CSV table of C-alpha atoms in Angstrom, one decimal:
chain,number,residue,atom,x,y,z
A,1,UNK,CA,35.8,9.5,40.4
A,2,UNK,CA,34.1,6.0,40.5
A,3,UNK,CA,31.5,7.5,42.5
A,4,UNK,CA,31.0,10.0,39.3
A,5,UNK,CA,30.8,7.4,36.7
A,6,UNK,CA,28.8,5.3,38.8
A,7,UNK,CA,25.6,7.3,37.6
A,8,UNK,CA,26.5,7.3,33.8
A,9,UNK,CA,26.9,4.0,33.9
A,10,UNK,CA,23.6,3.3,35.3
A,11,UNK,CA,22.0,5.7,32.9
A,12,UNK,CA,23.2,3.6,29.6
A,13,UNK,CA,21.0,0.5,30.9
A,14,UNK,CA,17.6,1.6,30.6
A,15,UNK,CA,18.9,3.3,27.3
A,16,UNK,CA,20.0,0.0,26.6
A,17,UNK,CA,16.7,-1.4,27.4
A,18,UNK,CA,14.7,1.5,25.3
A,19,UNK,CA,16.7,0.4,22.3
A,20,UNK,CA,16.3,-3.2,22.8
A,21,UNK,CA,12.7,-2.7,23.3
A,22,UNK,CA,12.8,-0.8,19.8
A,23,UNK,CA,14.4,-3.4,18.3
A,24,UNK,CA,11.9,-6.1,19.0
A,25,UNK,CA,8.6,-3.8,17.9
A,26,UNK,CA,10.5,-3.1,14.4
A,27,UNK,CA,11.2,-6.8,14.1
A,28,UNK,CA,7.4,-7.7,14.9
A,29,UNK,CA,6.3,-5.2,12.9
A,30,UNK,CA,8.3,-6.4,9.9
A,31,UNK,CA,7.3,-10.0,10.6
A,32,UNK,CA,3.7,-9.3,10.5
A,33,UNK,CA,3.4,-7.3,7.6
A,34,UNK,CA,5.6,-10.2,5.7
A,35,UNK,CA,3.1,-12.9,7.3
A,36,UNK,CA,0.4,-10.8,5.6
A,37,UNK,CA,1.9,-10.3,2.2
A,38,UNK,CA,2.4,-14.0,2.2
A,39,UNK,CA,-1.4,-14.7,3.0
A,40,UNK,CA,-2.2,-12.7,0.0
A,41,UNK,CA,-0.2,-13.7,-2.3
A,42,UNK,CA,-1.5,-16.8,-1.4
A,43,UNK,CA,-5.1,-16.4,-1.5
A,44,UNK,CA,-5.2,-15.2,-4.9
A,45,UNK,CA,-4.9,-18.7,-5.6
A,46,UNK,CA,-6.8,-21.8,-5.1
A,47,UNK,CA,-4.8,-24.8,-4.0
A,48,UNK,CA,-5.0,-27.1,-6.8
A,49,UNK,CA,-4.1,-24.1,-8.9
A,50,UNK,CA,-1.0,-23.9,-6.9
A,51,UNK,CA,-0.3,-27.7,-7.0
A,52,UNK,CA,-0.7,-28.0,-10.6
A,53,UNK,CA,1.6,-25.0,-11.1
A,54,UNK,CA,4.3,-26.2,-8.9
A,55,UNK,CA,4.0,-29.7,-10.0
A,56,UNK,CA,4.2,-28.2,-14.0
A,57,UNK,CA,8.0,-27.6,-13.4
A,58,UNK,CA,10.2,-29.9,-13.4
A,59,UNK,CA,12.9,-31.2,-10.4
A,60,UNK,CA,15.5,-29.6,-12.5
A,61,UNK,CA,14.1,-26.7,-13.5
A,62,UNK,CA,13.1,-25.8,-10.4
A,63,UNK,CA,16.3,-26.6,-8.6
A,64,UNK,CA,17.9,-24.6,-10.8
A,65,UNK,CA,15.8,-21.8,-10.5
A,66,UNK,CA,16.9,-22.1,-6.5
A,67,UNK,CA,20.2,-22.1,-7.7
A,68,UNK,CA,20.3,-19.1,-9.6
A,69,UNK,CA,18.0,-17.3,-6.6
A,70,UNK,CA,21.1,-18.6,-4.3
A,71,UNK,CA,23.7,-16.8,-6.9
A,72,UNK,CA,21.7,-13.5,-7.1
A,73,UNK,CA,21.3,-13.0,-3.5
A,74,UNK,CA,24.9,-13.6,-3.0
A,75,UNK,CA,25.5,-10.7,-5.7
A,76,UNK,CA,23.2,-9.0,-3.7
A,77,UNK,CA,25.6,-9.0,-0.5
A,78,UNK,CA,28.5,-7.7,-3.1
A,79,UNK,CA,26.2,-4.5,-3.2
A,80,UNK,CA,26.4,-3.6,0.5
A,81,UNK,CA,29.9,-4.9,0.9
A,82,UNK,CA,30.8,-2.1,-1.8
A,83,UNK,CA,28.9,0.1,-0.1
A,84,UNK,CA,30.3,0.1,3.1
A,85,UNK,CA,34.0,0.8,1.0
A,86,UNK,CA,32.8,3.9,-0.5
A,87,UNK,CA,31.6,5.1,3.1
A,88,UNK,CA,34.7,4.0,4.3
A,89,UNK,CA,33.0,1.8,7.2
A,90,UNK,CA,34.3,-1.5,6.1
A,91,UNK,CA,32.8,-4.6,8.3
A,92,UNK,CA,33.4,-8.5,8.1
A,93,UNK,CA,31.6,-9.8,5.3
A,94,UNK,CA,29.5,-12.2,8.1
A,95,UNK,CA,28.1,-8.9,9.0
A,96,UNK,CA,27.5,-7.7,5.4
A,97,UNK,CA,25.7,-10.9,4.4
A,98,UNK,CA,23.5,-11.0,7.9
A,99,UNK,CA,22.1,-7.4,7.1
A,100,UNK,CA,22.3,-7.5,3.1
A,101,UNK,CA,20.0,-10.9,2.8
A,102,UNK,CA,17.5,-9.6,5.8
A,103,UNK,CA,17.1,-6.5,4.6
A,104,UNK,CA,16.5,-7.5,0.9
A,105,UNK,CA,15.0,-10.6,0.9
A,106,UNK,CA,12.7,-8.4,3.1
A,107,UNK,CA,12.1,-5.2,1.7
A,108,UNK,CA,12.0,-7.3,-2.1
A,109,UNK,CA,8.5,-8.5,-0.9
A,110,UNK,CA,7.5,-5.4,1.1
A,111,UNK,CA,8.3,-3.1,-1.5
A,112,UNK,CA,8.8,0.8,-0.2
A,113,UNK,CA,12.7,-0.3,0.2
A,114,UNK,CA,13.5,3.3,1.8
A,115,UNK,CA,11.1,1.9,4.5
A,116,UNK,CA,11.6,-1.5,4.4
A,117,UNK,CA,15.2,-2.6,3.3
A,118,UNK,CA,16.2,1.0,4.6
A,119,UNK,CA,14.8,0.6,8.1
A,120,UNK,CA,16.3,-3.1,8.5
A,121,UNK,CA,19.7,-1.8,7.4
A,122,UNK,CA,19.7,1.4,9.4
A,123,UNK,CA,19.1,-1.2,12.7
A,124,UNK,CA,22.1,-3.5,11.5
A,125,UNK,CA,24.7,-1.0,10.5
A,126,UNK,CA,23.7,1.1,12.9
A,127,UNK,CA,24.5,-1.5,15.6
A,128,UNK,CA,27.5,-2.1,14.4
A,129,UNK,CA,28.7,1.7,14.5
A,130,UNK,CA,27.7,3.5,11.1
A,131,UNK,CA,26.0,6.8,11.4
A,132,UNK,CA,22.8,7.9,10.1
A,133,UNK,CA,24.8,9.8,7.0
A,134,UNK,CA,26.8,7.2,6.1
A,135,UNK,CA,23.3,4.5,6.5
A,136,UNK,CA,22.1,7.3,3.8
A,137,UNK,CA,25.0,6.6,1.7
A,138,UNK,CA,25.0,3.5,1.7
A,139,UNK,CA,21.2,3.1,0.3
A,140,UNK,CA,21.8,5.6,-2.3
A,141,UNK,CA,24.9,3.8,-3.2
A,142,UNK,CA,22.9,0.2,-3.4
A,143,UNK,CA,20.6,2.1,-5.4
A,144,UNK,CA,23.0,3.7,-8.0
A,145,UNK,CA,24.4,-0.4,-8.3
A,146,UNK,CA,20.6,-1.3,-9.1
A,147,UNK,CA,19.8,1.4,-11.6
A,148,UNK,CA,23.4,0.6,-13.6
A,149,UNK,CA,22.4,-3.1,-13.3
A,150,UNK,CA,19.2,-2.3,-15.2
A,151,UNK,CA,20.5,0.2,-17.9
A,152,UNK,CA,23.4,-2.4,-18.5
A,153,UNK,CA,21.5,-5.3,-18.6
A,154,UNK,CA,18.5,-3.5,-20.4
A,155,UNK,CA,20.7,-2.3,-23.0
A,156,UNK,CA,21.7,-5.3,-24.0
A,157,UNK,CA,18.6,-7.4,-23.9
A,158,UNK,CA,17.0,-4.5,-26.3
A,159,UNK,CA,19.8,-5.2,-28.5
A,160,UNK,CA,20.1,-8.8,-28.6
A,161,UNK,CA,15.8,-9.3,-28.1
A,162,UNK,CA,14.4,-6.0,-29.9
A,163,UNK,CA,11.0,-7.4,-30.8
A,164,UNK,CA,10.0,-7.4,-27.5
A,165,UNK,CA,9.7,-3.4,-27.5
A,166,UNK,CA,8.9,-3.6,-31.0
A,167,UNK,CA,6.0,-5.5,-30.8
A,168,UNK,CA,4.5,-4.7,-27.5
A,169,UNK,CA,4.8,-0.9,-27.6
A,170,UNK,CA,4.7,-0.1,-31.1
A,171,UNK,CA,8.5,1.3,-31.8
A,172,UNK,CA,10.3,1.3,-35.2
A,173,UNK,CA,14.2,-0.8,-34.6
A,174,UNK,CA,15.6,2.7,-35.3
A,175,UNK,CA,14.0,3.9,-31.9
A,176,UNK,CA,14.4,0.7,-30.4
A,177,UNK,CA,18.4,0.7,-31.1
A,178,UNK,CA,18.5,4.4,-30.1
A,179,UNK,CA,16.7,3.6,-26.5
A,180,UNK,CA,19.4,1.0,-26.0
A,181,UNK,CA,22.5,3.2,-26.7
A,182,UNK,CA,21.1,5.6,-24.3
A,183,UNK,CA,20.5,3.2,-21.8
A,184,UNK,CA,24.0,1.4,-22.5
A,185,UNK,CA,25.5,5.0,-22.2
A,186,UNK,CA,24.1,5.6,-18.4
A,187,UNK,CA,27.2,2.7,-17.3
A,188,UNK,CA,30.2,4.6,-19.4
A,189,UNK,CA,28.9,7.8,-18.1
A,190,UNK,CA,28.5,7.0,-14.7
A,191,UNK,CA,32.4,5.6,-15.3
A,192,UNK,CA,33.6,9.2,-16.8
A,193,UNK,CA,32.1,10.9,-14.2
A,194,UNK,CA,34.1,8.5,-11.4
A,195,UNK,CA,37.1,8.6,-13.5
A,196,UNK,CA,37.5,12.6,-14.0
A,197,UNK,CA,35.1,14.2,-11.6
A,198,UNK,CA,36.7,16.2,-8.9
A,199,UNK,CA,34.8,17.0,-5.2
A,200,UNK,CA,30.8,15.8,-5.0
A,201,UNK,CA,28.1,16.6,-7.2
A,202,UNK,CA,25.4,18.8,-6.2
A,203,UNK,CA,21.7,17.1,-6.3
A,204,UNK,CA,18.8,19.4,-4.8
A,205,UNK,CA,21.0,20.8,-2.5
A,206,UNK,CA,22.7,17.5,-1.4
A,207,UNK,CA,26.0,16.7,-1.9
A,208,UNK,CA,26.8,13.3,-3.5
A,209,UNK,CA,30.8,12.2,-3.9
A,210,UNK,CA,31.4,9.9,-6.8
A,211,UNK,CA,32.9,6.7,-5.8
A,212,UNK,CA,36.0,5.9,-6.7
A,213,UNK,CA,36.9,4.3,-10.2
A,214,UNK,CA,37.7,0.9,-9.2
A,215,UNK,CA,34.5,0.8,-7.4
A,216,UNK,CA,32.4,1.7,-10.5
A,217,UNK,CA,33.5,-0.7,-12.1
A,218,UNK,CA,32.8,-3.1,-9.6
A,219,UNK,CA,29.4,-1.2,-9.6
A,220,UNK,CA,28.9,-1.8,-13.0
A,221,UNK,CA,29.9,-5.8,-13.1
A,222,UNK,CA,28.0,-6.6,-10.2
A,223,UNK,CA,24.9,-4.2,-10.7
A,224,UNK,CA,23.8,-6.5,-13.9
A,225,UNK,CA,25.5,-9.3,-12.9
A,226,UNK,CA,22.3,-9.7,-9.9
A,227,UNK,CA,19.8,-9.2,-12.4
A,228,UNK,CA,21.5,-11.4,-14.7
A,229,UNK,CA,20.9,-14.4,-12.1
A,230,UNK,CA,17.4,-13.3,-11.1
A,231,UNK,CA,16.1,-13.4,-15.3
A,232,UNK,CA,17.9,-17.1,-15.3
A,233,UNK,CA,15.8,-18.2,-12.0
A,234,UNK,CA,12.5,-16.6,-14.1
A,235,UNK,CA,13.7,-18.5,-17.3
A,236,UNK,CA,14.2,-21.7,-15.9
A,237,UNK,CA,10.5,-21.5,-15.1
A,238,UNK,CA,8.8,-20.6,-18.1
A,239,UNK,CA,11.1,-23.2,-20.0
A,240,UNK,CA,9.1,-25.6,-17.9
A,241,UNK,CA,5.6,-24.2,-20.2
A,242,UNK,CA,6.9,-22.7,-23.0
A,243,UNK,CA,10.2,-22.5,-25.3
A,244,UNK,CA,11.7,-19.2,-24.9
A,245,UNK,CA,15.1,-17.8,-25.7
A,246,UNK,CA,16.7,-16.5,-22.8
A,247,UNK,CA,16.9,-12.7,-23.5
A,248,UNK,CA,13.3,-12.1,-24.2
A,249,UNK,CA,12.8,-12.9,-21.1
A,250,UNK,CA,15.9,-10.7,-19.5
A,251,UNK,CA,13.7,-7.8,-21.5
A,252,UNK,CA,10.9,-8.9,-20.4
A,253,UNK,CA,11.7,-8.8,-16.5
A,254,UNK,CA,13.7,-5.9,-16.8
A,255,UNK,CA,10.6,-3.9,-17.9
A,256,UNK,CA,8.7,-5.6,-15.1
A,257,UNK,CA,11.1,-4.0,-12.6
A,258,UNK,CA,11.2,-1.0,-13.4
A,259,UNK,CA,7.6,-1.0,-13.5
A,260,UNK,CA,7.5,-2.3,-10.1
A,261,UNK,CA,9.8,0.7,-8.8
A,262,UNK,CA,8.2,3.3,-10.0
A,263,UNK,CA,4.8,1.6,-8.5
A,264,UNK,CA,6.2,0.7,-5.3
A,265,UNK,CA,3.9,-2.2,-5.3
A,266,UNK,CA,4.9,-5.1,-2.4
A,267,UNK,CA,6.8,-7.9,-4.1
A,268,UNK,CA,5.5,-6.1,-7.8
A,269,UNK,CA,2.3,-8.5,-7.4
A,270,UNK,CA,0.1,-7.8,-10.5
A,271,UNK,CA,2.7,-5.9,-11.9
A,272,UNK,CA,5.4,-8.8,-13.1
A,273,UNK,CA,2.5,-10.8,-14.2
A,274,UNK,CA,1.2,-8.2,-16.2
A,275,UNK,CA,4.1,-7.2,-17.4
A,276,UNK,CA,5.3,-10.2,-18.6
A,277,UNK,CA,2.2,-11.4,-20.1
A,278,UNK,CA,1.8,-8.6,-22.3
A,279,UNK,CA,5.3,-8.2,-23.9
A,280,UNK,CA,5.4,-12.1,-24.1
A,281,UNK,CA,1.6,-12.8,-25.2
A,282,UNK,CA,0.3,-15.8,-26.3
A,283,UNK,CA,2.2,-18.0,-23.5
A,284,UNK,CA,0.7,-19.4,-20.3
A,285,UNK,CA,2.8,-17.5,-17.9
A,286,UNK,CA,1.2,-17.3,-14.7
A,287,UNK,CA,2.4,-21.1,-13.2
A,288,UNK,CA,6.1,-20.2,-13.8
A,289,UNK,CA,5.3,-17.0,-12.5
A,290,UNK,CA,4.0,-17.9,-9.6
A,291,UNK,CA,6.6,-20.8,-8.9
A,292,UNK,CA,9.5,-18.1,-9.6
A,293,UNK,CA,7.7,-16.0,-6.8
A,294,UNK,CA,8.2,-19.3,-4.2
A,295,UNK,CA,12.2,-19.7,-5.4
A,296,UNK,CA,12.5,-15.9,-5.7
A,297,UNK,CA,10.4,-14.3,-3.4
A,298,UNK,CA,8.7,-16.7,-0.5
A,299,UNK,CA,11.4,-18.5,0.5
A,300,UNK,CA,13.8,-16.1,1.1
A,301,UNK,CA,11.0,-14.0,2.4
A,302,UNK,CA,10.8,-16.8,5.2
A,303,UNK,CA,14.4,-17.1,5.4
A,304,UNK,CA,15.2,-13.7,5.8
A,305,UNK,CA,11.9,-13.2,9.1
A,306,UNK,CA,14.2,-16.0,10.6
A,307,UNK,CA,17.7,-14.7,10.3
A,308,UNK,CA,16.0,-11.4,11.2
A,309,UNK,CA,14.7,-12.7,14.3
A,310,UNK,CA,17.7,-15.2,15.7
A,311,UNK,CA,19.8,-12.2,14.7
A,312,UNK,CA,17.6,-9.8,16.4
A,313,UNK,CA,17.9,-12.0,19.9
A,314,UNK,CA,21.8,-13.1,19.3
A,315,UNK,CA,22.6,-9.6,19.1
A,316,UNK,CA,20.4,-7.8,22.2
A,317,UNK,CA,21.5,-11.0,24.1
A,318,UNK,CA,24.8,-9.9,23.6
A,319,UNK,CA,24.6,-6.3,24.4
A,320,UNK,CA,22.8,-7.3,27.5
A,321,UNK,CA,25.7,-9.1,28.6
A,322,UNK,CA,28.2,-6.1,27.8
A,323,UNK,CA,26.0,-3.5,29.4
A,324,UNK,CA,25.9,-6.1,32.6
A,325,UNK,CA,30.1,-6.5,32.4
A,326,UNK,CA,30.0,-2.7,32.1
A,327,UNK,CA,27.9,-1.9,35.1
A,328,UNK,CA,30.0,-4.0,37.1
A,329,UNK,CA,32.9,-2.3,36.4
């Protein structure tokens, strides 16, 4: 019988070795299309346009923009450590945070997160034995948590900061407070349906479970909660060139992001500054714009291609040794 096994054994190691091999290309690949985003968001810039801009914001401001970067990427984590309950694959939340803040910090700069964030996750969770369905579920969960985080938070900012939409698209209040209802009514449905739906929902012929209610909830708090911290790392900036409440600017970078989902452009360049210089006109943006791109966006960016990378070699390292113990066996 040793004598039968002896050939499967030997057959998992060059498996072993195809999927190590994989691992490495999708890690270089990632790296140097990361390397190249940074180059050109860069080079759009001369040098002393980027010292002066950097050098406009204060010690405090900035390191409070860090700060609040910090907190929203630690909400982000919260997102996949949901996730993982609803699929009912829970892991140690080490695990969560390695794969939540490599993927995203990522796929936030990439843009295409299906193919970006998606791909990165699918490699950790994947590893550490979740299935291709539940990988599925997992994204399309994150990405229910994002869209409530935006209605939520969008709701409210068009409540609290209407003139934003007023003046920059043209609407009367009455429309204005009617688009936020709507939008503020996306979170209580979404609840109803957790609370009271029974069996999954049918969407183009896939079938979707709702979560359960206590993780809706959670959905909801955390979902704006992220977008909360990232509009407080953006408004620590532009405090440092111009005084601005903080909600205009929530409704302001909300807009932004939607408008850099539906355009799938990497790291929304063009499209946050454009964004936020038209609905907040007048102000010179672009400096604490492009510093909240180093707190928000470059940094991790580099953070994230070297927790990618010593993760990458940690892990294969350690699989080498397991398939070795396994062979000898």
């Amino acid at each position: 019988m040793a004598a039968d096994d002896r050939p499967q054994k030997q057959d998992r190691k060059p498996a072993y070795k195809r999927r190590r091999w994989l691992g490495y290309i999708i890690a270089v690949v990632v790296a140097t299309l990361a390397l190249y985003l940074l180059y050109r968001t860069l080079s759009r810039y001369d040098w002393p346009d980027l010292v002066d801009a950097v050098t406009a914001v204060s010690w405090a401001r900035l390191f409070a923009a860090l700060g609040f970067s910090v907190l929203s990427y630690l909400a982000l984590t919260s997102f996949d450590w949901l996730a993982l309950q609803y699929v009912g694959c829970p892991l140690e939340y080490r695990k969560v945070a390695i794969a939540s803040f490599a993927s995203l910090s990522i796929g936030h700069s990439l843009g295409l997160a299906a193919l970006s964030s998606g791909a990165i996750r699918y490699r950790y969770y994947t590893r550490w034995g979740l299935g291709r369905a539940d990988v599925a579920q997992l994204i399309v969960f994150c990405g229910a948590t994002v869209g409530l985080g935006l209605a939520a938070l969008g709701g409210i900012a068009l409540l609290v900061a209407p003139e934003i939409a007023i003046n920059a698209l043209g609407l009367s209040p009455g429309v204005v407070m009617l688009m936020a209802l709507v939008t503020l009514a996306c979170p209580v449905l979404y609840l109803g349906m957790a609370a009271f739906a029974t069996g999954a929902i049918h969407i183009r012929g896939h079938k979707l479970a709702m979560p359960k209610l206590w993780l809706a909830v959670a959905q909801c708090v955390i979902g704006p909660m992220n977008f909360v911290f990232v509009a407080a790392a953006l408004h620590q900036t532009v405090l440092s060139v111009a005084e601005i409440s903080y909600f205009p600017v929530v409704a302001a970078y909300v807009s932004a992001n939607v408008a850099t989902i539906v355009s799938h452009v990497p790291g929304g360049l063009g499209v946050i500054e454009a964004v936020l210089t038209y609905l907040l006109p007048g102000q010179a943006l672009i400096g604490a714009i492009l510093v909240f791109r180093f707190v928000y966006f470059l940094i991790p960016l580099c953070a994230g291609l070297v927790v990618l990378g010593v993760s990458e070699l940690f892990f294969s390292r350690t699989g080498s040794r397991r398939a070795t113990r396994d062979h000898s066996l």
